[in-house]
Amino acid sequence: MLLIAIVGTSGLQPALDAIESGKDLAVASKEILVMAGEAVTSAAQKRGVKILPVDSEHNAIFQCLDGRGYSGRGCRRICRQAWQSLRYQPLWQRGCA
């Protein structure tokens, strides 16, 4: 297993190299998945490599997408409800008034 905890785009090549060699990834920084998520996940699926979230925010998202967690209350339902409530929030303006 390889832990990817490099901030920025520098972690992409080590991650792809690890996938190519059949090593599972423990991902602690989101940049490689934001930048090249489809390529990374596709390569991992082809090699049978697992991508495991290490950071708490990534892990929470992973659990929601995977349908696990949140005390058996249906994490997908909870995520869907959260999204619905966020969709109708007023837009915030940034900066000084």
JSON list of C-alpha atoms in Angstrom, two decimals:
[
{"chain": "A", "resi": 1, "resn": "MET", "atom": "CA", "xyz": [0.00, 0.00, 0.00]},
{"chain": "A", "resi": 2, "resn": "LEU", "atom": "CA", "xyz": [1.17, 3.51, -0.80]},
{"chain": "A", "resi": 3, "resn": "LEU", "atom": "CA", "xyz": [0.07, 6.55, 1.17]},
{"chain": "A", "resi": 4, "resn": "ILE", "atom": "CA", "xyz": [-0.45, 9.59, -1.07]},
{"chain": "A", "resi": 5, "resn": "ALA", "atom": "CA", "xyz": [-0.22, 12.67, 1.15]},
{"chain": "A", "resi": 6, "resn": "ILE", "atom": "CA", "xyz": [1.56, 15.07, -1.19]},
{"chain": "A", "resi": 7, "resn": "VAL", "atom": "CA", "xyz": [-0.21, 18.41, -1.55]},
{"chain": "A", "resi": 8, "resn": "GLY", "atom": "CA", "xyz": [-0.87, 19.52, -5.09]},
{"chain": "A", "resi": 9, "resn": "THR", "atom": "CA", "xyz": [-0.37, 17.65, -8.32]},
{"chain": "A", "resi": 10, "resn": "SER", "atom": "CA", "xyz": [2.94, 16.03, -7.40]},
{"chain": "A", "resi": 11, "resn": "GLY", "atom": "CA", "xyz": [1.20, 12.94, -6.06]},
{"chain": "A", "resi": 12, "resn": "LEU", "atom": "CA", "xyz": [-0.31, 11.92, -9.40]},
{"chain": "A", "resi": 13, "resn": "GLN", "atom": "CA", "xyz": [2.69, 10.12, -10.90]},
{"chain": "A", "resi": 14, "resn": "PRO", "atom": "CA", "xyz": [3.53, 8.16, -7.73]},
{"chain": "A", "resi": 15, "resn": "ALA", "atom": "CA", "xyz": [-0.13, 7.15, -7.48]},
{"chain": "A", "resi": 16, "resn": "LEU", "atom": "CA", "xyz": [-0.23, 5.95, -11.09]},
{"chain": "A", "resi": 17, "resn": "ASP", "atom": "CA", "xyz": [3.07, 4.10, -10.61]},
{"chain": "A", "resi": 18, "resn": "ALA", "atom": "CA", "xyz": [1.71, 2.38, -7.50]},
{"chain": "A", "resi": 19, "resn": "ILE", "atom": "CA", "xyz": [-1.46, 1.39, -9.35]},
{"chain": "A", "resi": 20, "resn": "GLU", "atom": "CA", "xyz": [0.60, 0.05, -12.25]},
{"chain": "A", "resi": 21, "resn": "SER", "atom": "CA", "xyz": [2.56, -2.13, -9.82]},
{"chain": "A", "resi": 22, "resn": "GLY", "atom": "CA", "xyz": [-0.67, -3.39, -8.20]},
{"chain": "A", "resi": 23, "resn": "LYS", "atom": "CA", "xyz": [-0.34, -1.55, -4.88]},
{"chain": "A", "resi": 24, "resn": "ASP", "atom": "CA", "xyz": [-3.42, -0.25, -3.08]},
{"chain": "A", "resi": 25, "resn": "LEU", "atom": "CA", "xyz": [-3.58, 3.51, -2.46]},
{"chain": "A", "resi": 26, "resn": "ALA", "atom": "CA", "xyz": [-4.33, 5.30, 0.78]},
{"chain": "A", "resi": 27, "resn": "VAL", "atom": "CA", "xyz": [-5.26, 8.84, -0.34]},
{"chain": "A", "resi": 28, "resn": "ALA", "atom": "CA", "xyz": [-4.84, 11.70, 2.14]},
{"chain": "A", "resi": 29, "resn": "SER", "atom": "CA", "xyz": [-4.94, 14.56, -0.36]},
{"chain": "A", "resi": 30, "resn": "LYS", "atom": "CA", "xyz": [-7.76, 15.15, -2.78]},
{"chain": "A", "resi": 31, "resn": "GLU", "atom": "CA", "xyz": [-5.81, 16.88, -5.56]},
{"chain": "A", "resi": 32, "resn": "ILE", "atom": "CA", "xyz": [-5.01, 13.79, -7.60]},
{"chain": "A", "resi": 33, "resn": "LEU", "atom": "CA", "xyz": [-8.65, 12.73, -7.58]},
{"chain": "A", "resi": 34, "resn": "VAL", "atom": "CA", "xyz": [-9.89, 16.21, -8.43]},
{"chain": "A", "resi": 35, "resn": "MET", "atom": "CA", "xyz": [-7.35, 16.57, -11.22]},
{"chain": "A", "resi": 36, "resn": "ALA", "atom": "CA", "xyz": [-7.41, 13.05, -12.66]},
{"chain": "A", "resi": 37, "resn": "GLY", "atom": "CA", "xyz": [-10.06, 11.11, -10.77]},
{"chain": "A", "resi": 38, "resn": "GLU", "atom": "CA", "xyz": [-11.43, 9.29, -13.79]},
{"chain": "A", "resi": 39, "resn": "ALA", "atom": "CA", "xyz": [-7.97, 8.18, -14.96]},
{"chain": "A", "resi": 40, "resn": "VAL", "atom": "CA", "xyz": [-6.88, 7.12, -11.45]},
{"chain": "A", "resi": 41, "resn": "THR", "atom": "CA", "xyz": [-10.06, 5.19, -10.65]},
{"chain": "A", "resi": 42, "resn": "SER", "atom": "CA", "xyz": [-10.16, 3.59, -14.09]},
{"chain": "A", "resi": 43, "resn": "ALA", "atom": "CA", "xyz": [-6.54, 2.42, -13.79]},
{"chain": "A", "resi": 44, "resn": "ALA", "atom": "CA", "xyz": [-7.25, 1.13, -10.27]},
{"chain": "A", "resi": 45, "resn": "GLN", "atom": "CA", "xyz": [-10.26, -0.86, -11.46]},
{"chain": "A", "resi": 46, "resn": "LYS", "atom": "CA", "xyz": [-8.28, -2.41, -14.31]},
{"chain": "A", "resi": 47, "resn": "ARG", "atom": "CA", "xyz": [-5.54, -3.55, -11.90]},
{"chain": "A", "resi": 48, "resn": "GLY", "atom": "CA", "xyz": [-7.87, -4.53, -9.06]},
{"chain": "A", "resi": 49, "resn": "VAL", "atom": "CA", "xyz": [-6.33, -1.88, -6.82]},
{"chain": "A", "resi": 50, "resn": "LYS", "atom": "CA", "xyz": [-8.25, -0.36, -3.91]},
{"chain": "A", "resi": 51, "resn": "ILE", "atom": "CA", "xyz": [-8.32, 3.40, -3.31]},
{"chain": "A", "resi": 52, "resn": "LEU", "atom": "CA", "xyz": [-8.85, 4.06, 0.38]},
{"chain": "A", "resi": 53, "resn": "PRO", "atom": "CA", "xyz": [-9.63, 7.49, 1.82]},
{"chain": "A", "resi": 54, "resn": "VAL", "atom": "CA", "xyz": [-7.47, 8.49, 4.78]},
{"chain": "A", "resi": 55, "resn": "ASP", "atom": "CA", "xyz": [-8.63, 12.05, 5.54]},
{"chain": "A", "resi": 56, "resn": "SER", "atom": "CA", "xyz": [-11.85, 12.30, 7.56]},
{"chain": "A", "resi": 57, "resn": "GLU", "atom": "CA", "xyz": [-13.65, 14.39, 4.91]},
{"chain": "A", "resi": 58, "resn": "HIS", "atom": "CA", "xyz": [-12.71, 11.98, 2.13]},
{"chain": "A", "resi": 59, "resn": "ASN", "atom": "CA", "xyz": [-13.73, 9.05, 4.28]},
{"chain": "A", "resi": 60, "resn": "ALA", "atom": "CA", "xyz": [-17.14, 10.57, 5.00]},
{"chain": "A", "resi": 61, "resn": "ILE", "atom": "CA", "xyz": [-17.79, 11.12, 1.30]},
{"chain": "A", "resi": 62, "resn": "PHE", "atom": "CA", "xyz": [-16.56, 7.60, 0.50]},
{"chain": "A", "resi": 63, "resn": "GLN", "atom": "CA", "xyz": [-18.91, 6.11, 3.09]},
{"chain": "A", "resi": 64, "resn": "CYS", "atom": "CA", "xyz": [-21.85, 8.06, 1.70]},
{"chain": "A", "resi": 65, "resn": "LEU", "atom": "CA", "xyz": [-21.13, 7.04, -1.88]},
{"chain": "A", "resi": 66, "resn": "ASP", "atom": "CA", "xyz": [-20.58, 3.45, -0.76]},
{"chain": "A", "resi": 67, "resn": "GLY", "atom": "CA", "xyz": [-23.86, 3.44, 1.18]},
{"chain": "A", "resi": 68, "resn": "ARG", "atom": "CA", "xyz": [-22.21, 2.66, 4.52]},
{"chain": "A", "resi": 69, "resn": "GLY", "atom": "CA", "xyz": [-21.85, 4.34, 7.84]},
{"chain": "A", "resi": 70, "resn": "TYR", "atom": "CA", "xyz": [-23.90, 6.83, 9.80]},
{"chain": "A", "resi": 71, "resn": "SER", "atom": "CA", "xyz": [-25.30, 4.37, 12.34]},
{"chain": "A", "resi": 72, "resn": "GLY", "atom": "CA", "xyz": [-27.29, 2.37, 9.82]},
{"chain": "A", "resi": 73, "resn": "ARG", "atom": "CA", "xyz": [-29.60, 5.29, 9.04]},
{"chain": "A", "resi": 74, "resn": "GLY", "atom": "CA", "xyz": [-29.08, 5.01, 5.30]},
{"chain": "A", "resi": 75, "resn": "CYS", "atom": "CA", "xyz": [-26.13, 7.15, 4.42]},
{"chain": "A", "resi": 76, "resn": "ARG", "atom": "CA", "xyz": [-27.26, 7.59, 0.81]},
{"chain": "A", "resi": 77, "resn": "ARG", "atom": "CA", "xyz": [-30.57, 8.98, 2.05]},
{"chain": "A", "resi": 78, "resn": "ILE", "atom": "CA", "xyz": [-28.78, 11.34, 4.43]},
{"chain": "A", "resi": 79, "resn": "CYS", "atom": "CA", "xyz": [-26.46, 12.58, 1.67]},
{"chain": "A", "resi": 80, "resn": "ARG", "atom": "CA", "xyz": [-29.42, 13.07, -0.67]},
{"chain": "A", "resi": 81, "resn": "GLN", "atom": "CA", "xyz": [-31.29, 15.05, 1.99]},
{"chain": "A", "resi": 82, "resn": "ALA", "atom": "CA", "xyz": [-28.21, 17.18, 2.68]},
{"chain": "A", "resi": 83, "resn": "TRP", "atom": "CA", "xyz": [-27.86, 17.92, -1.04]},
{"chain": "A", "resi": 84, "resn": "GLN", "atom": "CA", "xyz": [-31.53, 18.83, -1.32]},
{"chain": "A", "resi": 85, "resn": "SER", "atom": "CA", "xyz": [-31.23, 21.29, 1.55]},
{"chain": "A", "resi": 86, "resn": "LEU", "atom": "CA", "xyz": [-28.07, 22.84, 0.09]},
{"chain": "A", "resi": 87, "resn": "ARG", "atom": "CA", "xyz": [-29.66, 23.31, -3.33]},
{"chain": "A", "resi": 88, "resn": "TYR", "atom": "CA", "xyz": [-32.16, 25.81, -1.93]},
{"chain": "A", "resi": 89, "resn": "GLN", "atom": "CA", "xyz": [-29.79, 27.90, 0.16]},
{"chain": "A", "resi": 90, "resn": "PRO", "atom": "CA", "xyz": [-29.37, 31.53, -0.96]},
{"chain": "A", "resi": 91, "resn": "LEU", "atom": "CA", "xyz": [-26.20, 32.32, -2.85]},
{"chain": "A", "resi": 92, "resn": "TRP", "atom": "CA", "xyz": [-23.57, 33.95, -0.70]},
{"chain": "A", "resi": 93, "resn": "GLN", "atom": "CA", "xyz": [-21.51, 36.84, -1.92]},
{"chain": "A", "resi": 94, "resn": "ARG", "atom": "CA", "xyz": [-17.85, 36.87, -0.98]},
{"chain": "A", "resi": 95, "resn": "GLY", "atom": "CA", "xyz": [-15.77, 39.87, -0.16]},
{"chain": "A", "resi": 96, "resn": "CYS", "atom": "CA", "xyz": [-16.40, 43.09, 1.65]},
{"chain": "A", "resi": 97, "resn": "ALA", "atom": "CA", "xyz": [-19.74, 44.82, 1.48]}
]
